[in-house]
Short mmCIF file of C-alpha atoms and ligand atoms in Angstrom, two decimals:
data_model
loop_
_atom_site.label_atom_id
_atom_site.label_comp_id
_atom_site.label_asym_id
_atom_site.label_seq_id
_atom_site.Cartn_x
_atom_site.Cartn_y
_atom_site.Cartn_z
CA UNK A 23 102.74 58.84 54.09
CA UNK A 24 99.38 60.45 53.87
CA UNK A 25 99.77 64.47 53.83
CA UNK A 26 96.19 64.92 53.12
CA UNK A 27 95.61 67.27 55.94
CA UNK A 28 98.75 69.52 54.73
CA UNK A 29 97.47 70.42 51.45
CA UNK A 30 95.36 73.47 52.76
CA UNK A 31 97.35 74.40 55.75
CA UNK A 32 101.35 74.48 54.43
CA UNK A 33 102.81 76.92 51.77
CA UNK A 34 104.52 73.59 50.65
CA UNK A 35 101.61 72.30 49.08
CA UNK A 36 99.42 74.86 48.98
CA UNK A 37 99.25 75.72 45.02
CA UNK A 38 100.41 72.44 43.71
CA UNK A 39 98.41 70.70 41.20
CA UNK A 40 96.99 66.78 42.42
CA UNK A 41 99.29 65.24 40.42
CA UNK A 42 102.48 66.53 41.79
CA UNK A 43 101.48 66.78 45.20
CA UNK A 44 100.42 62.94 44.87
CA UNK A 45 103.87 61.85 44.02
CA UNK A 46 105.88 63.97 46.79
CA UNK A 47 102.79 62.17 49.07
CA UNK A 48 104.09 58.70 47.57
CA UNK A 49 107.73 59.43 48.24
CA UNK A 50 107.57 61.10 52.51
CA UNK A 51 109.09 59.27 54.75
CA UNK A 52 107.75 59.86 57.84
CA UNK A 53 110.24 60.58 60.43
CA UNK A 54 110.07 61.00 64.56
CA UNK A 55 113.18 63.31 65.62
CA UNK A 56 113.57 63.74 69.82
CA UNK A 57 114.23 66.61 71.76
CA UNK A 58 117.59 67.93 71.26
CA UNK A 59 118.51 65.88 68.32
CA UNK A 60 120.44 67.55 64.97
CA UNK A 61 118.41 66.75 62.10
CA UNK A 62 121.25 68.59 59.67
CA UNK A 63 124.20 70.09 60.17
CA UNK A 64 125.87 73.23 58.56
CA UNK A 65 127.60 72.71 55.44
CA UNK A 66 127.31 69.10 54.77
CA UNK A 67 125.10 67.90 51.91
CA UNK A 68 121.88 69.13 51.26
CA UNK A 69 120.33 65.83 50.11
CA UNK A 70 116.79 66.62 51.36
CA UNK A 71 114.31 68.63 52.72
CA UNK A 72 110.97 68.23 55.48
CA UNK A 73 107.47 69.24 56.16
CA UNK A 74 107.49 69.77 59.88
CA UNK A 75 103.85 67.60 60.62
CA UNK A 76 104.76 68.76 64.75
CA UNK A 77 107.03 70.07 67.08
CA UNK A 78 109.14 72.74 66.57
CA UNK A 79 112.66 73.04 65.12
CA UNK A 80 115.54 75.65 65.27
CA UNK A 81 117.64 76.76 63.02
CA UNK A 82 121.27 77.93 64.43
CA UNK A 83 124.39 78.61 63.45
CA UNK A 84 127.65 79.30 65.20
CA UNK A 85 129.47 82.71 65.43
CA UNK A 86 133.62 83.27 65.87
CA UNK A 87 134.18 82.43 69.83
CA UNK A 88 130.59 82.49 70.91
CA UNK A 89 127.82 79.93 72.39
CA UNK A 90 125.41 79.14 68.55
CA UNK A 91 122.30 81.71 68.09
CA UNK A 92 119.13 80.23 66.87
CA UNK A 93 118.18 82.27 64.09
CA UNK A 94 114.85 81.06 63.59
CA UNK A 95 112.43 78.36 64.68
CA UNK A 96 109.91 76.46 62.42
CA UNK A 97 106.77 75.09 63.87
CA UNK A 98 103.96 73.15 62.45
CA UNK A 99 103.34 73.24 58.46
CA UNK A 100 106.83 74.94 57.70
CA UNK A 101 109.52 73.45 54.93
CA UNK A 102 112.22 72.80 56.35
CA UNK A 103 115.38 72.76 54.24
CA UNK A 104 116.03 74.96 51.08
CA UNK A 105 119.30 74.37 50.31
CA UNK A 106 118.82 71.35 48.84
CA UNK A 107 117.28 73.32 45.22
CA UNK A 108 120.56 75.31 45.08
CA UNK A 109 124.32 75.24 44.42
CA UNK A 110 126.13 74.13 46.57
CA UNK A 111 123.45 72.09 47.86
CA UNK A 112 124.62 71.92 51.24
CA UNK A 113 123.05 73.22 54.77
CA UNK A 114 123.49 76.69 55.47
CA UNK A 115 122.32 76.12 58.98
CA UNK A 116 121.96 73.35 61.54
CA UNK A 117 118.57 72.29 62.35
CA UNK A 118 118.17 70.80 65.68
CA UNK A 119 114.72 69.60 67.93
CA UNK A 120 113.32 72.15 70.32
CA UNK A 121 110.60 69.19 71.29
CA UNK A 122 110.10 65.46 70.22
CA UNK A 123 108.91 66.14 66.60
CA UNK A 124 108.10 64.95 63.70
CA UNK A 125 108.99 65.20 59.94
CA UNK A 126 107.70 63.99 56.65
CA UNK A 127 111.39 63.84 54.97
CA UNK A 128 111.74 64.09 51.08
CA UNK A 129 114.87 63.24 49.28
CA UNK A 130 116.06 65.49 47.61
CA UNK A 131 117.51 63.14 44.42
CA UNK A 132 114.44 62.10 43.87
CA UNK A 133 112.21 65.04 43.75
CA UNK A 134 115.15 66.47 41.71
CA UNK A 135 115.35 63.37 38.89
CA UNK A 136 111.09 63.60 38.69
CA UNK A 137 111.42 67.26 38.28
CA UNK A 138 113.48 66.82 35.13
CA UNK A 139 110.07 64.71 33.50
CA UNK A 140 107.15 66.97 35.50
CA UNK A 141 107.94 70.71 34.63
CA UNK A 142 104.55 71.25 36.68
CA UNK A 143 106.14 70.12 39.59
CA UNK A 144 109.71 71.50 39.55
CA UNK A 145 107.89 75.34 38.34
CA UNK A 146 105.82 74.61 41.93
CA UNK A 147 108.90 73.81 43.66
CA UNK A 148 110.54 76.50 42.24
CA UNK A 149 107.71 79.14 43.58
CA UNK A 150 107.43 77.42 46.99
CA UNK A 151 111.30 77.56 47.22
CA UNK A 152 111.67 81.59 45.89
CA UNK A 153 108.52 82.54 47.85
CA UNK A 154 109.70 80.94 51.54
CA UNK A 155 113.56 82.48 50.26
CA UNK A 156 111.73 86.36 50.31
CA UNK A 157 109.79 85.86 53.05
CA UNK A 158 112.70 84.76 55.21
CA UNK A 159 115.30 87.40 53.62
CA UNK A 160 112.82 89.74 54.57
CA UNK A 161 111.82 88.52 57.82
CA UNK A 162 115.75 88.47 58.52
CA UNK A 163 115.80 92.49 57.43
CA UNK A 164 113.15 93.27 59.92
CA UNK A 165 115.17 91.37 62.50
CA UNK A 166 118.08 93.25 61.60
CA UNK A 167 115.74 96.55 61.70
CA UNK A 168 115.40 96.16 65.22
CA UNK A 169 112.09 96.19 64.97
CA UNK A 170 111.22 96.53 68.58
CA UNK A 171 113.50 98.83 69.73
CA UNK A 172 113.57 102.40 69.80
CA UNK A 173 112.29 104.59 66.54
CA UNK B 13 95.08 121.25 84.82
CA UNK B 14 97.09 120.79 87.84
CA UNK B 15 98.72 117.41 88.41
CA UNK B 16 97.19 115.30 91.60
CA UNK B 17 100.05 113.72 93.87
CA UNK B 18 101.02 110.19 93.64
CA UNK B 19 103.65 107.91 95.56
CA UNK B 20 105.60 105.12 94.48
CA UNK B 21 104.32 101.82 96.52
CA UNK B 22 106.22 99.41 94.02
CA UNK B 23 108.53 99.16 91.66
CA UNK B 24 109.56 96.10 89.75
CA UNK B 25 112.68 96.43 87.75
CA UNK B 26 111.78 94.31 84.06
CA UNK B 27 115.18 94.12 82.50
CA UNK B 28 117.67 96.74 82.45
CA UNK B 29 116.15 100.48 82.23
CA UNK B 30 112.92 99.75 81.92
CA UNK B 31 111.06 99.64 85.57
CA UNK B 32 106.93 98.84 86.46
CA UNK B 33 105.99 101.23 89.21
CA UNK B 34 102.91 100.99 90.66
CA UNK B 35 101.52 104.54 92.10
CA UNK B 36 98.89 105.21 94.86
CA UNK B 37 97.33 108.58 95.47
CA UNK B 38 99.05 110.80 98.22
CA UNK B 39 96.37 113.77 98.23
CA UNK B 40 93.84 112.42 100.29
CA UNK B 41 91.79 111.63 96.83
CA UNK B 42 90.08 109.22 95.08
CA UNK B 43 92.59 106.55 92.84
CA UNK B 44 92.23 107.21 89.09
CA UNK B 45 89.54 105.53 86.86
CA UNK B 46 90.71 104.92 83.27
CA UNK B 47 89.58 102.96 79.85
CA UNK B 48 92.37 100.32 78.44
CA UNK B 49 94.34 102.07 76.17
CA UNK B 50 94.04 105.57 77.87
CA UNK B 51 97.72 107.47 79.44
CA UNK B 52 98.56 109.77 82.20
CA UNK B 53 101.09 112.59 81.83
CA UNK B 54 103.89 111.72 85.08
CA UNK B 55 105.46 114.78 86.36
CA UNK B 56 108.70 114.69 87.88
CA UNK B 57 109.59 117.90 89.96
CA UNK B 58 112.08 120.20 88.51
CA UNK B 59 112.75 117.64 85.32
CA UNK B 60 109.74 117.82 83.69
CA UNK B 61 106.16 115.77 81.94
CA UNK B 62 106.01 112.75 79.78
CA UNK B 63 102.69 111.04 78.68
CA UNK B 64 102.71 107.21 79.92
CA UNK B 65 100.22 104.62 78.99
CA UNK B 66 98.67 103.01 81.76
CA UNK B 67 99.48 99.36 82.24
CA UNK B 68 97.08 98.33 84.72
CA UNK B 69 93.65 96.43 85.50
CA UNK B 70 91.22 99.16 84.93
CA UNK B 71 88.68 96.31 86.37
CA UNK B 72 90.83 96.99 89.63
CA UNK B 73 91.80 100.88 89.96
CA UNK B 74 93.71 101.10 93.40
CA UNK B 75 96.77 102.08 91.77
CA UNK B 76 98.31 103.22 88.74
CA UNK B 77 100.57 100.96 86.73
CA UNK B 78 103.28 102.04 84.11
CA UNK B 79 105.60 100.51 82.41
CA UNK B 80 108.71 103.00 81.68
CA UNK B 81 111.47 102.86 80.24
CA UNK B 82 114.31 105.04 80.18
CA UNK B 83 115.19 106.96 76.73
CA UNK B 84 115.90 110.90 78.24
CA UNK B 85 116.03 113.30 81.11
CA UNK B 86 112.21 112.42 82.31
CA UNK B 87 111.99 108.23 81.86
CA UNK B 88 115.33 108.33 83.49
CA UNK B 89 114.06 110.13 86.81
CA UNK B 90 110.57 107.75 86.51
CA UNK B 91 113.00 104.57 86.20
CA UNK B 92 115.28 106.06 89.45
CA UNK B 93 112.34 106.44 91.63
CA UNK B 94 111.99 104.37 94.52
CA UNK B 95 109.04 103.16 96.92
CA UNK B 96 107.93 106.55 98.92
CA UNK B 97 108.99 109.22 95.95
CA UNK B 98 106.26 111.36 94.86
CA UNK B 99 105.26 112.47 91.55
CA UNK B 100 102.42 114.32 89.62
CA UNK B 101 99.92 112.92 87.86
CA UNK B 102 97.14 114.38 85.25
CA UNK B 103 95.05 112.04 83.26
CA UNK B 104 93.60 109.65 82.29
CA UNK B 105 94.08 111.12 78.43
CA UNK B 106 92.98 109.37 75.20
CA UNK B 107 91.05 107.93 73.40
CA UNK B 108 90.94 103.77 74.19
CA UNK B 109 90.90 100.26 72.63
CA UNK B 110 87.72 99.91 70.99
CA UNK B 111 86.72 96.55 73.54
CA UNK B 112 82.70 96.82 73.40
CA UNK B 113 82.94 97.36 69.28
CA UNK B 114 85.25 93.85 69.83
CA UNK B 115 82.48 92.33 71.95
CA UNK B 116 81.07 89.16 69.91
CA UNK B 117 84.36 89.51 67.96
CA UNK B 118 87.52 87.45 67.80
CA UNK B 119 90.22 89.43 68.76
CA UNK B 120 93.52 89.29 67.91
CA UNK B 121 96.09 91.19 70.12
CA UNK B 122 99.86 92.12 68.48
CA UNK B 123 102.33 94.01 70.77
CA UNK B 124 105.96 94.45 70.15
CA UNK B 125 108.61 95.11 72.72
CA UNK B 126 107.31 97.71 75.24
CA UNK B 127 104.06 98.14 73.38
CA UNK B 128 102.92 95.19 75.70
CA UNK B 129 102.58 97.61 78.21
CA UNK B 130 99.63 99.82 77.00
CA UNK B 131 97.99 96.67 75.76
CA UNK B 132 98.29 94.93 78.69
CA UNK B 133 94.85 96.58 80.44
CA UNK B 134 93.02 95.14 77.23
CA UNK B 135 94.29 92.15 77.87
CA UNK B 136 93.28 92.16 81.61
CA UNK B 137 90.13 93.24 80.09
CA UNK B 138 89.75 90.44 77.49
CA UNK B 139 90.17 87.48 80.25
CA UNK B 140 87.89 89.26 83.08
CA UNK B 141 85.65 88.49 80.11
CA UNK B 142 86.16 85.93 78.13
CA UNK B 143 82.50 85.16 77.39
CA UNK B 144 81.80 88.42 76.07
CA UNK B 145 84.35 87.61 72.82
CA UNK B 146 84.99 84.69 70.46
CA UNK B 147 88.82 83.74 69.66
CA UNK B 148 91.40 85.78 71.78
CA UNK B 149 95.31 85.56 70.70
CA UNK B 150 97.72 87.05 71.99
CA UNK B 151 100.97 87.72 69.75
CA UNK B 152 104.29 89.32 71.41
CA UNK B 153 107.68 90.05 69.87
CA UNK B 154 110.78 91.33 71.57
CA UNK B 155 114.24 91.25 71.07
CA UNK B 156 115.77 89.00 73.52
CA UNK B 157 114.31 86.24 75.89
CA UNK B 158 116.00 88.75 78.62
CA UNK B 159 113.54 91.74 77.02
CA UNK B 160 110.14 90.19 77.59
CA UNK B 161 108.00 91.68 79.86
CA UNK B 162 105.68 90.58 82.94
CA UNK B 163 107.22 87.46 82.73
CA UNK B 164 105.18 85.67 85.17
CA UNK B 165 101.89 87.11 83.71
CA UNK B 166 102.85 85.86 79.86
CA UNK B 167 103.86 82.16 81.91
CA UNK B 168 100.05 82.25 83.54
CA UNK B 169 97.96 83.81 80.31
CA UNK B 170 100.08 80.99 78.52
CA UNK B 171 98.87 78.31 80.51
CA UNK B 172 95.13 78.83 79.70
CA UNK B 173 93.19 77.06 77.17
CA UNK B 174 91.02 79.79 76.30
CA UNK B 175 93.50 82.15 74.48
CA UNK B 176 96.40 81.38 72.06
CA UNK B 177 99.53 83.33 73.75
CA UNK B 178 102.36 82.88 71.31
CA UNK B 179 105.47 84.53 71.67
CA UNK B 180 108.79 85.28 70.00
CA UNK B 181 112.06 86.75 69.95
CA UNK B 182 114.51 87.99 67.43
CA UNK B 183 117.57 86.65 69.18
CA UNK B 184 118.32 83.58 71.51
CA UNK B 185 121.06 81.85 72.94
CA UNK B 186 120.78 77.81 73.27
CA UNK B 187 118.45 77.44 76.38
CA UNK B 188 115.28 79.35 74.76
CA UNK B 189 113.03 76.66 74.07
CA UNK B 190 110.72 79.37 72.46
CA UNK B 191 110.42 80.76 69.00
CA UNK B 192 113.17 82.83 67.35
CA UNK B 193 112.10 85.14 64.43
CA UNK B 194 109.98 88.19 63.81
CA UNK B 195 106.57 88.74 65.41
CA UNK B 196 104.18 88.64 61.44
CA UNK B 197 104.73 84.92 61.32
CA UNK B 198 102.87 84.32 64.50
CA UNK B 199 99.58 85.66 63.00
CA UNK B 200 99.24 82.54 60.90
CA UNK B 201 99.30 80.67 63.70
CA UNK B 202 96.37 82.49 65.74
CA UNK B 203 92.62 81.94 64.96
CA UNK B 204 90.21 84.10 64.15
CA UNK B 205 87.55 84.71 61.12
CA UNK B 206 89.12 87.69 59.42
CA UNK B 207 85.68 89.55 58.82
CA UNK B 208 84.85 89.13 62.78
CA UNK B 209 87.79 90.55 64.34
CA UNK B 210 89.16 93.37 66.03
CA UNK B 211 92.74 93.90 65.95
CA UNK B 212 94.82 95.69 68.97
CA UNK B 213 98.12 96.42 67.79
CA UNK B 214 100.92 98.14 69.50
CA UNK B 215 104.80 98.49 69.10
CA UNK B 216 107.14 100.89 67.23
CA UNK B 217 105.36 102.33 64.33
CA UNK B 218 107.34 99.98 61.12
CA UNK B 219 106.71 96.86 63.35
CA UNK B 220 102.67 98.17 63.41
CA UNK B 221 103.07 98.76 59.79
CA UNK B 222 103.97 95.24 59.06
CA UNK B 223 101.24 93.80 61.37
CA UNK B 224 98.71 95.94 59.82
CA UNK B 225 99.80 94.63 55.74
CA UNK B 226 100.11 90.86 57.01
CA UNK B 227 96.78 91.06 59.12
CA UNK B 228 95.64 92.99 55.92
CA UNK B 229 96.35 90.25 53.87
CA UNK B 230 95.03 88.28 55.76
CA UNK B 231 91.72 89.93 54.73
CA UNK B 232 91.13 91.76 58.11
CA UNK B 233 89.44 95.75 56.89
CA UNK B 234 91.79 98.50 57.87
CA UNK B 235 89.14 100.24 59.66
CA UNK B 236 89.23 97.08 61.92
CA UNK B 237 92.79 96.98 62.79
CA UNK B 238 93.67 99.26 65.99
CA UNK B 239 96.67 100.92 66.65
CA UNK B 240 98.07 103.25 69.26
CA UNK B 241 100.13 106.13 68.77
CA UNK B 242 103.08 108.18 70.20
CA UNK B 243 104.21 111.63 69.95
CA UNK B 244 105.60 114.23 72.08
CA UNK B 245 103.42 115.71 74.22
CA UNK B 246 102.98 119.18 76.01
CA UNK B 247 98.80 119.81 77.63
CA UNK B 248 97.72 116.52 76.40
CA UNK B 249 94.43 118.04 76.73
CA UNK B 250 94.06 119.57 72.81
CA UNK B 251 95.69 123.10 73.16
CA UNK B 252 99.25 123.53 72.18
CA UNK B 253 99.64 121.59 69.42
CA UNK B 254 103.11 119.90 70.08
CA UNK B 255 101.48 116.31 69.25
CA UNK B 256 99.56 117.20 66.20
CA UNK B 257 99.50 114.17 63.55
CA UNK B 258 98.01 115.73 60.12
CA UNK B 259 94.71 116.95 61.27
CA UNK B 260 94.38 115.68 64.52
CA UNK B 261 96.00 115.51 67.86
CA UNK B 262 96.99 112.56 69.33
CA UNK B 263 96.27 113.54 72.60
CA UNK B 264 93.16 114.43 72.06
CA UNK B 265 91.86 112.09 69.01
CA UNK B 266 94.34 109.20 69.82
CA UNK B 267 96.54 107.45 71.26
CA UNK B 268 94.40 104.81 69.80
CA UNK B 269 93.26 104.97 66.45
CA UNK B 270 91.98 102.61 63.78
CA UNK B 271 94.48 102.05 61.04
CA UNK B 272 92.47 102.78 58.45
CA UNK B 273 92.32 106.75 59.74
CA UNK B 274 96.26 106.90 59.60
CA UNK B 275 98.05 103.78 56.76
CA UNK B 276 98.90 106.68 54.73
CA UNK B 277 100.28 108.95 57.23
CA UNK B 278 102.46 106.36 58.17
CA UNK B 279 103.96 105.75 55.34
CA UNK B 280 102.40 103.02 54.03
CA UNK B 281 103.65 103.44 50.77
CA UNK B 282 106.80 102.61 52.20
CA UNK B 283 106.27 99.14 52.56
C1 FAD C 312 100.47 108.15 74.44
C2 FAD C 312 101.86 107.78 74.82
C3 FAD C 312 102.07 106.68 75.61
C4 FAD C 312 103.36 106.33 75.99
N1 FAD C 312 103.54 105.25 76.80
C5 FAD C 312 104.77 104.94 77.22
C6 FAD C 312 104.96 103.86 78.13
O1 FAD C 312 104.03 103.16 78.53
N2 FAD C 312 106.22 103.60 78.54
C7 FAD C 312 107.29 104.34 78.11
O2 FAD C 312 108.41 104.06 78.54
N3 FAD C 312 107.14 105.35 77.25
C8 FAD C 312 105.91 105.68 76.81
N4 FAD C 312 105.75 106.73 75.96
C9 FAD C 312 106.95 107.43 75.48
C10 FAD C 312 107.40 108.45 76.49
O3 FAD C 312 106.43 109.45 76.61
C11 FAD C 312 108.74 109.05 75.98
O4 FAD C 312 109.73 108.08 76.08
C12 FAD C 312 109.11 110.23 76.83
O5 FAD C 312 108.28 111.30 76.50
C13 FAD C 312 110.57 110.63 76.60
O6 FAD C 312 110.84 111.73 77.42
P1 FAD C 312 112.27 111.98 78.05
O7 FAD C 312 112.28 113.35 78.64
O8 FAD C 312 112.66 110.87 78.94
O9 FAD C 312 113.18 111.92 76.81
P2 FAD C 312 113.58 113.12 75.86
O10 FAD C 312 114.65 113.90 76.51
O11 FAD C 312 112.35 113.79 75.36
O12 FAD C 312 114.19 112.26 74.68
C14 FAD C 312 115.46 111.66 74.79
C15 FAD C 312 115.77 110.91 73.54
O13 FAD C 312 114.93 109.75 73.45
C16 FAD C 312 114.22 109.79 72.25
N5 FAD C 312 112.88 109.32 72.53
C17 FAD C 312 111.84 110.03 73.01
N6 FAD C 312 110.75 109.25 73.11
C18 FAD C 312 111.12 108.03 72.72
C19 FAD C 312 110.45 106.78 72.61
N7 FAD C 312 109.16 106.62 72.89
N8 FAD C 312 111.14 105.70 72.19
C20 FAD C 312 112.42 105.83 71.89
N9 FAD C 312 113.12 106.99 71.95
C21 FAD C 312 112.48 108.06 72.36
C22 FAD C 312 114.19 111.21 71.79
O14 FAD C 312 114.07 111.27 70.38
C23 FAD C 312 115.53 111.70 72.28
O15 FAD C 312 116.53 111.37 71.37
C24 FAD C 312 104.47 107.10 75.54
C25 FAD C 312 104.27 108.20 74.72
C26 FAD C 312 102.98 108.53 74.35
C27 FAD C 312 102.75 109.72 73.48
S1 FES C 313 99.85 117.68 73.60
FE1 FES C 313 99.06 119.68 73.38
S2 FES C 313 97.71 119.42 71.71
FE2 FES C 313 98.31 117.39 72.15
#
């Protein structure tokens, strides 16, 4: 799948060297999800992850005796999936379609068996992976600030 | 300076405690000119004075809007009144957003919760005039879906291709088909040429922090970044001192300042 266009514009990509972002290129799938549809569920394996090419995705999860919250929403350029780098390498959320969408899907064995040969590539994953992690922990710290309620 | 009397002629309730009243002169004068950005100080009888920004058209001055909501003895007799009730006004007070430095600019508008409101005249301003400026987003965080304000406005300004509107909350049930999350990731998502813009900015002071360091690092100049203040209030007009911020007043020298004049004041070291 060509990705071309994404090598500027998403944090996925942005600081990889040619050679590693040529062989996640040679391995997307390219993958059309519709409205409403669950792309993963909570805590079942984490066996890959995305690069949202359009649409926009939630993330949600389910609290004791109440309707799910969406937590967060990804749009355009965002990884989706993180879980699949750690222990226990399953979903922490569900991700479901907000709008028809679509995906370039990577799985997650593979990038994980070339990393093992291509240090390059698993120290880029690695940085894409922590950096997204502290941006959302502290994205979800804000959140929990209140941040646009009363001081 | 002696407040002018005004009379409720609408009042819109936005979500729970927090009301839009729109006020019309009942003195026989003139209705009250102001700049975007600018407040009045509302007077309620026997209760007492709170500053307000005003949340109008200043393109179309027939009556004054505010946004209030209710937080102590005051906002809670402003978000009581009803059509007919009277109340003082003195103002307009302030400085204002800086829109003829923005002119040939892209500008890039952040509000948080009720800081829509004092932005909202800029905005006004911004699509009565949409030649005058290059890129205009719009970027507005609340809590809920049920905390957004001027609903109906965000649905139209949405709907045309001219400006990027984005939107998001912190929280959502299932139905939201909007974003979820905090109100910084949006600014990667608007367009404008870093060394060209003006910024408006407007919310509780950390969430204007964290705009200001992400539009920042996005390489817009402090000095470019505009943000408007709040403290109590007493004259408004420069005397007593109640709203003092370092060396200046806010009344008098705000409530809209440039970052730049106050990152350090407010903590930035913080971050
Ligand atoms: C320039 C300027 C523009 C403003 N514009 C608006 C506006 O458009 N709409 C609006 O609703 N308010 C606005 N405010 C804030 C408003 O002036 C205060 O909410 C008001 O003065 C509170 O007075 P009170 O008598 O109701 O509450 P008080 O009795 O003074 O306070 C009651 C409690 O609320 C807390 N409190 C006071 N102010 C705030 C606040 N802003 N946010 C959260 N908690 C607070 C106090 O710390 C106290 O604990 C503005 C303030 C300034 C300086
Ligand atoms: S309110 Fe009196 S000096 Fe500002």
């Amino acid at each position: 799948m060509k990705l071309g266009r994404w090598r500027e514009r998403s944090p996925l990509f942005a600081e990889m060297d040619d050679q590693s972002f040529a062989f996640l290129e040679s391995i997307a799938q390219e993958t059309a999800v519709r409205e409403n549809e669950i792309i993963f569920r909570v805590n079942t394996p984490a066996d890959r992850f995305y690069l949202v090419i359009e649409g926009k995705i939630s993330l949600r999860i389910a609290g004791p005796s109440r309707p799910p919250i969406t937590i967060q929403t990804l749009g355009e350029g965002c990884l989706l999936g993180l879980s699949w780098r750690l222990p226990p390498y399953r979903w922490q959320w569900t991700a479901q379609a907000l709008t028809d969408s679509k995906l370039a899907a990577f799985d997650a064995r593979t990038v994980l068996e070339a990393c093992k040969h291509n240090p390059r590539l698993d120290a880029a994953l690695w940085r894409v992976v922590a950096r997204e992690s502290a941006t959302r922990l502290q994205n979800a710290r804000l959140q929990l600030l209140d941040l646009y309620g009363q001081e | 300076m002696l407040p002018r009397s005004f009379r409720v002629s609408e009042r819109v309730i936005e979500f729970a405690g927090t009301v839009t009243l729109d006020l019309v002169p009942s003195d026989g004068g003139p209705p009250i000119t102001f700049r975007p950005g600018q407040f009045a100080m509302i007077y309620i009888h026997g209760v007492g004075e709170v500053p307000i920004s005003i949340a109008g058209d200043a393109g179309a001055p027939g009556s004054l809007v505010h946004t209030v909501r209710a937080v102590g003895a005051v906002t809670n007799a402003i978000v009581r009144l009803r059509p007919g009730d009277e109340v003082g006004i003195r103002g307009p007070y302030g400085s204002a957003w800086p829109l003829t430095r923005a002119i040939d600019h892209d500008v890039v508008v952040i509000a948080g919760g009720l800081g829509l409101a004092p932005v909202r005249p800029a905005i006004y301003h911004l699509l009565g005039h949409r030649d005058a400026y290059g890129f205009v987003s719009v970027a507005y965080g609340s809590r809920t879906p049920a905390d957004l304000l001027y609903r109906g406005e965000l649905h139209d300004w949405k709907a045309r291709f001219d400006t990027n509107i984005q939107i998001t909350v912190d929280h959502a049930m299932a139905g939201w088909r909007g974003d979820v999350g905090v109100v910084t990731p949006l600014i990667d998502r608007l367009s404008f040429d870093p060394c060209f813009t003006i910024a408006i900015v407007c919310g509780p002071e950390i969430m204007m922090r964290i705009v200001a360091r992400d539009l920042m690092a996005r390489g817009v100049a402090a000095g470019d970044i505009y943000v408007s203040l709040e403290r109590n209030m007493k004259c408004a007009i420069g005397f007593c001192g109640h709203c003092q911020f370092g060396s200046s007043f806010i009344c008098k020298d705000g409530p809209v300042v440039p970052y730049a004049s106050v990152a350090e004041r407010l903590g930035m070291e913080e971050l």
